[in-house]
XYZ file of C-alpha atoms in Angstrom:
477
model
C -33.663 18.420 31.052
C -34.266 16.901 27.610
C -31.890 15.278 25.165
C -32.170 18.431 23.038
C -30.915 20.483 25.988
C -28.045 18.048 26.605
C -27.086 18.231 22.950
C -27.215 22.015 22.919
C -25.033 22.074 26.072
C -22.479 19.794 24.447
C -22.268 21.944 21.377
C -21.695 24.988 23.438
C -18.985 23.150 25.455
C -17.144 22.250 22.254
C -17.012 25.920 21.311
C -16.119 27.316 24.720
C -14.085 24.554 26.424
C -10.517 25.532 25.551
C -9.153 22.021 26.168
C -11.697 20.298 23.918
C -11.332 22.997 21.300
C -7.539 22.785 21.356
C -7.726 18.998 20.855
C -10.115 19.300 17.918
C -8.007 22.045 16.268
C -4.835 20.021 16.735
C -6.580 16.998 15.194
C -7.767 19.107 12.290
C -4.286 20.428 11.657
C -2.837 16.910 11.792
C -5.341 15.790 9.230
C -4.728 18.750 6.947
C -0.919 18.228 7.163
C -1.352 14.560 6.282
C -3.607 15.367 3.383
C -1.342 18.061 1.922
C 1.779 15.923 2.390
C 0.016 12.964 0.843
C -1.078 15.089 -2.162
C 2.569 16.143 -2.735
C 3.676 12.537 -2.445
C 1.156 11.316 -5.037
C 1.878 14.078 -7.457
C 5.654 13.310 -7.213
C 4.826 9.681 -7.890
C 2.773 10.676 -10.902
C 5.419 12.985 -12.274
C 8.188 10.426 -11.790
C 6.201 7.722 -13.581
C 5.376 10.152 -16.436
C 8.946 11.380 -16.833
C 10.302 7.816 -16.741
C 7.808 6.660 -19.325
C 8.481 9.666 -21.543
C 12.244 9.128 -21.489
C 11.815 5.454 -22.378
C 9.338 6.229 -25.157
C 11.690 8.765 -26.656
C 14.542 6.209 -26.554
C 12.336 3.594 -28.207
C 11.137 6.014 -30.834
C 14.695 6.913 -31.780
C 15.550 3.208 -31.995
C 12.499 2.507 -34.145
C 13.254 5.532 -36.468
C 16.687 4.080 -37.227
C 15.131 0.793 -38.138
C 12.563 2.551 -40.382
C 15.370 4.452 -42.087
C 17.213 1.208 -42.893
C 14.099 -0.658 -44.118
C 13.010 2.261 -46.416
C 16.556 2.616 -47.797
C 16.995 6.086 -46.467
C 20.025 4.797 -44.557
C 22.145 2.024 -46.188
C 22.231 -1.071 -43.971
C 26.001 -1.142 -43.955
C 26.061 2.394 -42.564
C 24.014 1.513 -39.466
C 24.686 -2.059 -38.600
C 23.226 -1.510 -35.095
C 19.771 -0.533 -36.310
C 17.178 -3.084 -35.298
C 19.578 -4.846 -32.929
C 17.305 -7.204 -31.038
C 19.469 -7.169 -27.907
C 18.785 -3.447 -27.517
C 14.980 -3.862 -27.330
C 13.749 -2.308 -24.079
C 10.391 -1.252 -22.705
C 9.260 0.722 -19.714
C 7.308 -1.102 -16.963
C 5.452 1.249 -14.686
C 3.158 0.646 -11.733
C 0.663 3.499 -11.698
C 0.185 5.296 -8.319
C -2.556 3.779 -6.219
C -5.962 5.444 -6.529
C -5.579 6.828 -2.977
C -1.824 6.613 -2.434
C -1.996 10.117 -1.008
C -4.246 8.998 1.838
C -2.368 5.795 2.631
C 1.208 5.322 1.357
C 1.309 1.639 2.284
C 4.483 0.125 0.840
C 4.509 2.411 -2.212
C 7.312 4.500 -0.738
C 9.687 1.608 -0.236
C 8.852 -0.702 -3.148
C 9.824 -0.193 -6.803
C 7.244 1.267 -9.197
C 9.300 1.497 -12.410
C 11.688 -0.643 -14.361
C 13.460 -0.475 -17.691
C 13.053 -3.973 -19.005
C 16.137 -4.687 -21.076
C 17.707 -7.920 -22.297
C 21.112 -6.671 -21.058
C 19.742 -6.950 -17.506
C 19.187 -10.152 -15.615
C 16.026 -10.470 -13.566
C 17.830 -9.706 -10.324
C 18.768 -6.232 -11.657
C 15.436 -5.124 -12.966
C 14.708 -3.091 -9.863
C 18.082 -1.725 -8.863
C 18.498 1.564 -7.034
C 14.779 2.224 -6.561
C 14.755 3.274 -2.912
C 15.800 6.908 -2.649
C 14.237 7.865 0.704
C 16.329 8.382 3.822
C 16.647 5.159 5.801
C 15.623 7.031 8.906
C 12.452 8.311 7.177
C 11.667 4.895 5.868
C 12.122 3.294 9.313
C 9.872 5.988 10.917
C 7.069 5.356 8.440
C 4.843 7.707 6.575
C 2.643 10.370 8.194
C -0.475 10.006 6.104
C -4.231 10.176 6.770
C -4.238 6.471 7.446
C -1.812 6.992 10.314
C -4.009 9.755 11.746
C -7.153 7.607 11.503
C -5.651 4.457 13.045
C -3.561 6.016 15.888
C -4.588 9.636 16.552
C -8.358 9.402 16.007
C -8.968 6.842 18.841
C -6.900 8.848 21.222
C -8.984 11.986 20.516
C -12.177 10.039 20.874
C -10.973 8.747 24.267
C -9.820 12.158 25.454
C -13.165 13.800 24.491
C -15.536 11.147 25.939
C -14.034 9.017 28.726
C -15.813 11.205 31.353
C -19.158 11.385 29.572
C -20.820 9.866 32.614
C -18.316 9.770 35.423
C -17.937 13.527 35.636
C -21.623 14.024 36.549
C -21.507 11.153 39.018
C -18.378 12.392 40.751
C -19.757 15.988 40.913
C -22.952 14.659 42.486
C -25.283 15.932 39.758
C -26.118 12.651 37.947
C -29.123 12.062 40.161
C -30.399 15.533 39.490
C -30.028 15.128 35.723
C -31.743 11.699 35.781
C -34.650 13.195 37.762
C -35.589 14.815 34.520
C -37.378 12.830 31.747
C -34.089 11.372 30.438
C -32.378 8.040 30.874
C -28.674 7.115 31.271
C -28.659 5.758 27.781
C -30.112 8.962 26.375
C -27.656 11.087 28.350
C -24.596 9.117 27.175
C -25.865 8.982 23.602
C -26.632 12.774 23.388
C -23.175 13.623 24.672
C -21.233 11.202 22.575
C -23.215 12.039 19.488
C -21.866 15.635 19.592
C -18.314 14.768 20.590
C -17.897 11.920 18.197
C -19.743 13.903 15.546
C -17.089 16.571 15.620
C -14.316 13.961 15.120
C -16.234 12.251 12.306
C -16.894 15.532 10.554
C -13.197 16.393 10.521
C -12.264 13.033 9.103
C -14.975 13.121 6.342
C -14.155 16.723 5.362
C -10.422 16.171 5.172
C -10.819 12.960 3.280
C -12.952 14.766 0.684
C -10.278 17.463 0.608
C -7.687 14.830 -0.002
C -9.827 13.390 -2.789
C -9.551 16.806 -4.569
C -5.971 17.798 -3.747
C -4.476 14.386 -4.449
C -6.016 13.991 -7.906
C -3.605 13.937 -10.773
C -4.496 14.494 -14.426
C -8.158 15.072 -13.567
C -8.841 11.628 -12.139
C -11.420 12.944 -9.703
C -14.188 10.709 -10.920
C -11.956 7.614 -11.096
C -10.897 8.130 -7.450
C -14.450 8.657 -6.087
C -15.490 5.013 -5.733
C -12.276 4.211 -3.860
C -12.919 7.210 -1.589
C -16.289 5.592 -0.815
C -14.483 2.314 0.088
C -11.959 4.288 2.198
C -14.803 5.993 4.172
C -16.494 2.667 4.586
C -13.388 1.169 6.223
C -12.774 4.315 8.349
C -16.413 4.317 9.388
C -16.198 0.679 10.566
C -13.050 1.450 12.558
C -14.636 4.608 14.016
C -17.741 2.612 14.967
C -15.556 0.029 16.723
C -13.822 2.583 18.842
C -17.150 4.299 19.610
C -18.519 0.967 20.813
C -15.352 0.282 22.881
C -15.636 3.683 24.575
C -19.350 3.300 25.280
C -18.650 -0.163 26.792
C -15.974 1.324 29.045
C -18.249 4.104 30.091
C -21.041 1.538 30.877
C -18.759 -0.138 33.437
C -19.482 2.927 35.622
C -15.846 3.311 36.781
C -14.087 6.438 37.965
C -13.098 8.800 35.127
C -9.336 8.140 35.631
C -9.882 4.445 35.616
C -11.946 4.578 32.449
C -9.227 6.695 30.775
C -6.501 4.228 31.825
C -8.593 1.249 30.605
C -9.175 2.842 27.260
C -5.496 3.946 26.940
C -4.428 0.356 27.664
C -6.722 -0.936 24.923
C -5.342 1.684 22.519
C -1.739 0.541 23.293
C -2.664 -3.138 22.820
C -4.537 -2.367 19.581
C -2.008 0.056 18.005
C 1.342 -1.036 19.400
C 1.451 -4.411 21.122
C -0.906 -6.155 18.658
C 0.898 -5.218 15.392
C 4.309 -5.884 16.959
C 3.248 -9.273 18.272
C 1.793 -10.289 14.892
C 4.943 -9.181 13.080
C 7.164 -11.032 15.538
C 5.096 -14.188 15.220
C 5.228 -14.036 11.407
C 8.931 -13.407 11.454
C 9.469 -16.368 13.846
C 7.366 -18.804 11.916
C 8.155 -17.532 8.363
C 11.527 -15.685 8.610
C 12.157 -13.327 5.716
C 15.009 -14.449 3.460
C 17.952 -12.105 3.579
C 18.033 -9.728 0.608
C 21.788 -9.567 0.991
C 21.910 -13.300 0.697
C 19.794 -13.101 -2.425
C 22.021 -10.450 -4.008
C 25.060 -12.566 -3.086
C 23.568 -15.638 -4.742
C 22.641 -13.583 -7.836
C 26.182 -12.154 -8.135
C 27.647 -15.606 -7.676
C 25.381 -16.993 -10.446
C 26.334 -14.112 -12.693
C 30.087 -14.592 -12.037
C 29.844 -18.351 -12.689
C 27.951 -17.724 -15.933
C 30.584 -15.338 -17.215
C 33.370 -17.663 -16.206
C 31.680 -20.501 -18.150
C 30.597 -18.412 -21.169
C 32.776 -20.568 -23.410
C 30.879 -23.666 -22.285
C 27.600 -21.814 -22.747
C 28.518 -20.847 -26.282
C 29.708 -24.407 -27.064
C 26.425 -25.798 -25.847
C 24.486 -23.360 -27.917
C 26.422 -24.256 -31.067
C 25.880 -27.945 -30.415
C 22.167 -27.344 -30.221
C 22.149 -24.979 -33.235
C 24.996 -26.008 -35.597
C 23.638 -23.659 -38.232
C 24.626 -20.677 -36.115
C 28.303 -20.150 -36.724
C 30.609 -17.239 -36.611
C 30.814 -17.148 -40.426
C 27.163 -16.307 -40.925
C 26.955 -14.018 -37.920
C 27.021 -10.327 -38.787
C 26.649 -8.914 -35.290
C 29.644 -8.959 -32.820
C 29.919 -12.173 -30.964
C 29.898 -10.613 -27.522
C 26.203 -9.611 -27.970
C 25.142 -13.233 -28.491
C 27.337 -14.212 -25.552
C 25.753 -11.555 -23.296
C 22.304 -12.765 -24.227
C 23.121 -16.357 -23.395
C 24.919 -15.454 -20.164
C 22.065 -13.273 -19.053
C 19.619 -16.099 -19.785
C 21.781 -18.429 -17.751
C 21.813 -15.966 -14.868
C 18.061 -15.687 -15.053
C 17.678 -19.477 -14.884
C 19.962 -19.529 -11.824
C 18.239 -16.685 -10.015
C 14.617 -17.742 -10.658
C 14.668 -20.433 -7.928
C 15.975 -17.821 -5.446
C 13.146 -15.453 -6.436
C 10.621 -18.231 -6.129
C 11.728 -18.901 -2.586
C 11.268 -15.238 -1.779
C 7.776 -15.281 -3.310
C 6.823 -18.476 -1.447
C 7.905 -17.091 1.932
C 6.154 -13.797 1.258
C 2.968 -15.626 0.241
C 3.140 -17.730 3.455
C 3.663 -14.641 5.593
C 0.776 -12.818 3.930
C -1.487 -15.801 4.349
C -0.505 -16.172 7.999
C -1.022 -12.498 8.761
C -4.263 -12.351 6.830
C -5.654 -14.969 9.213
C -4.242 -13.364 12.431
C -4.901 -9.732 11.497
C -8.363 -10.028 13.013
C -6.691 -10.142 16.409
C -5.649 -6.527 15.942
C -8.183 -4.052 14.584
C -5.391 -1.569 13.838
C -3.655 -4.080 11.562
C -6.917 -5.139 9.992
C -7.926 -1.558 9.267
C -4.506 -0.554 7.901
C -4.512 -3.507 5.488
C -8.012 -2.587 4.350
C -7.054 1.078 3.892
C -4.018 0.064 1.866
C -6.211 -2.146 -0.337
C -8.609 0.752 -0.879
C -5.640 3.047 -1.671
C -3.960 0.569 -4.048
C -0.745 0.613 -1.989
C -0.855 -2.869 -0.470
C 2.031 -5.273 -0.553
C 0.192 -7.842 -2.728
C -0.196 -5.351 -5.599
C 3.573 -4.552 -5.586
C 4.529 -8.224 -5.405
C 2.328 -8.928 -8.386
C 3.928 -5.964 -10.300
C 7.438 -7.281 -9.698
C 6.470 -10.744 -10.774
C 4.740 -9.344 -13.887
C 7.897 -7.374 -14.820
C 10.054 -10.491 -14.557
C 7.542 -12.501 -16.704
C 7.453 -9.630 -19.214
C 11.228 -9.683 -19.485
C 11.136 -13.446 -20.199
C 8.444 -12.983 -22.809
C 10.538 -10.379 -24.659
C 13.592 -12.544 -24.513
C 11.636 -15.455 -25.940
C 10.224 -13.388 -28.707
C 13.634 -12.058 -29.982
C 15.814 -15.032 -29.064
C 15.972 -16.290 -32.623
C 17.101 -12.882 -34.010
C 19.816 -12.541 -31.357
C 21.186 -16.052 -31.780
C 21.120 -15.766 -35.568
C 22.562 -12.293 -35.544
C 19.637 -10.875 -37.533
C 18.023 -7.522 -37.340
C 14.461 -7.236 -36.143
C 12.099 -6.169 -38.859
C 9.729 -3.331 -38.150
C 6.637 -5.640 -38.187
C 8.175 -7.981 -35.604
C 9.140 -5.087 -33.393
C 5.709 -3.519 -33.521
C 4.133 -6.872 -32.627
C 6.273 -7.334 -29.495
C 4.185 -7.229 -26.270
C 4.102 -4.079 -24.195
C 3.944 -4.067 -20.473
C 0.499 -3.625 -19.062
C -0.383 -3.953 -15.385
C -4.024 -3.118 -14.624
C -4.965 -1.135 -11.528
C -7.295 -2.946 -9.123
C -10.927 -2.465 -9.929
C -13.460 -1.036 -7.577
C -15.315 -4.365 -7.424
C -12.241 -6.336 -6.485
C -11.237 -3.869 -3.795
C -14.692 -3.799 -2.356
C -14.745 -7.641 -2.284
C -11.434 -7.804 -0.432
C -12.407 -5.268 2.267
C -15.859 -6.634 2.717
C -14.983 -9.321 5.345
C -12.779 -7.032 7.457
C -15.421 -4.291 7.459
C -18.118 -6.779 8.334
C -15.961 -8.129 11.203
C -15.431 -4.686 12.665
C -19.108 -3.933 12.433
C -20.128 -7.231 14.113
C -17.686 -6.641 16.969
C -19.053 -3.080 17.357
C -22.589 -4.391 17.490
C -21.626 -6.967 20.187
C -19.852 -4.333 22.283
C -22.716 -1.890 21.744
C -25.239 -4.471 22.935
C -23.202 -5.253 26.089
C -22.918 -1.497 26.768
C -26.690 -0.996 26.200
C -27.460 -3.680 28.756
C -24.943 -2.340 31.223
C -26.455 1.157 31.020
C -29.910 -0.300 31.494
C -28.835 -2.066 34.670
C -27.163 1.200 35.876
C -30.385 3.085 35.257
C -32.227 0.457 37.315
C -29.764 0.695 40.268
C -30.014 4.506 40.264
C -33.790 4.365 40.376
C -33.804 1.836 43.186
C -31.373 3.880 45.217
C-alpha cells in the first residue's frame, strides 16, 4: 500500500464516514454563522459611525451658516447674539471600525467608538451611554470567527485525528500496513494531511467569504493585506495544534488515552491558561473601580459648581480686563466654561491612574501571554482586525486631548465674551485618528507568529524522532 493509496482511502472516508462528515459540516456551519454575524456587526458599526458623523456635520454646518450670515450682514448681529458662540463649538470624534472587526470583535463591542466633543462636557462625560448591548451578551462574549478558530478548530482537529495510528494498532492491521513500502511517518502524514486539509480548507474559504461579506463601502482592497496577516496568525496556530496532535500520536498510546491527553491540553490552553493569566493580572494590577472613578468625577464636578464664585473671582483677578460691563454674552456661559475646565483638571489625575494601571496590565499580560497559545493568538487576531484594547485606549486618550486643544483654542473668545470669526472657526483642528497600518500590524504580530512556529517545529521534531523509534521497534519485533 502506497501513500497515494492511503490518501485516496482517507478522502473516501471523509465522504462516507457519517461521523467525520457530520463534524466537518457542523464546523462549516459554525464558521458560516460566525462570518455572517460578523458581517452584520461590522455593517452596523459602519452605519452607526456614518449616521453619527452626518448628524454632527449637519449640526456644525447650521452653526457655521449662522455665523456666515452675521459676518456677511445678511443677519444683523443684534438679531442673533448666539451666532458664533465659542462655547457651542463641537466636533465629532469617531473610531473607524477595525479592518477585520467582523472576523474578530475584540473589545469593539464594549468600548466607545464615537464621541461628541463639546466644551459643555467635562472629560469624564465624553463617552457616556456608549454600551447598548445586553449585559448577559457582553459577559458571554462574541461568537466570531476568531472564537471558532481558537476554541472549536482544535477540538475538531483532535476529534478527526487522535486515532490516526492507534486504530490500526488496536485492530491488529498496523503490521500488515507497514509490511508494504510505507513507513509509520508516511502513514501518519498521509492521513493527517487529508484530515487537517479539510479543516484548513474550511477556515481559508470562510475567511475569504468574510473578507467579501464584511466589506463596507467597497473597502475590499484595503482589507486584503489584513486578511493576509489574519491567515498568517491562524496558520501559525493551526500548525501548532497539528504539531501537538502529531506529538501525542507519536507517544503510541491507546486511542482513548491520546484523546484524553489532547482534550486536557485543549482545556489548559483555552480555559485554564487565559483564566490564570487574567487572575494573576488582576491580583498584581487590580483594575480601578469605574464606579469609584465616576464618584470622584461627580464629586469634583459638585465641588467646582459650589465654588464657582471663587473660580470666577480668581479668573477676574488674573484677567482684570474681563468685567461684566464689557461682556456681551450671558455670564453663566463663561462660568460653565471655567467650571468645566476645573472639573477637567480634577478628573485628569484619576484618568491618568486608570491609564497607568491599564498600561501595566497590558505590559504584564504581553509578557505572560506566551504561556497560553490561545491568549497569544487571540491578541494577534485582534491586532490584525484592529479591535485590540490598545487601539481603543489610544482613541479615548486622543479624544480627551482633542477636547483640551479645542478648549485652549477658543478660551480667549469665551472669557472675553466674543464671537468666533469664521476664519478662526475654520482653522480649528478636527479630530483625526488614523487606522493602524499594515506594516505596524505585521510588525506587532511577527514575534507571536514566530513563537508559535518555533514551538511547532520543536514539537514536530520530537514527534518525528518518536515515530522513527516506533518504526524501528516494529521492524525489530
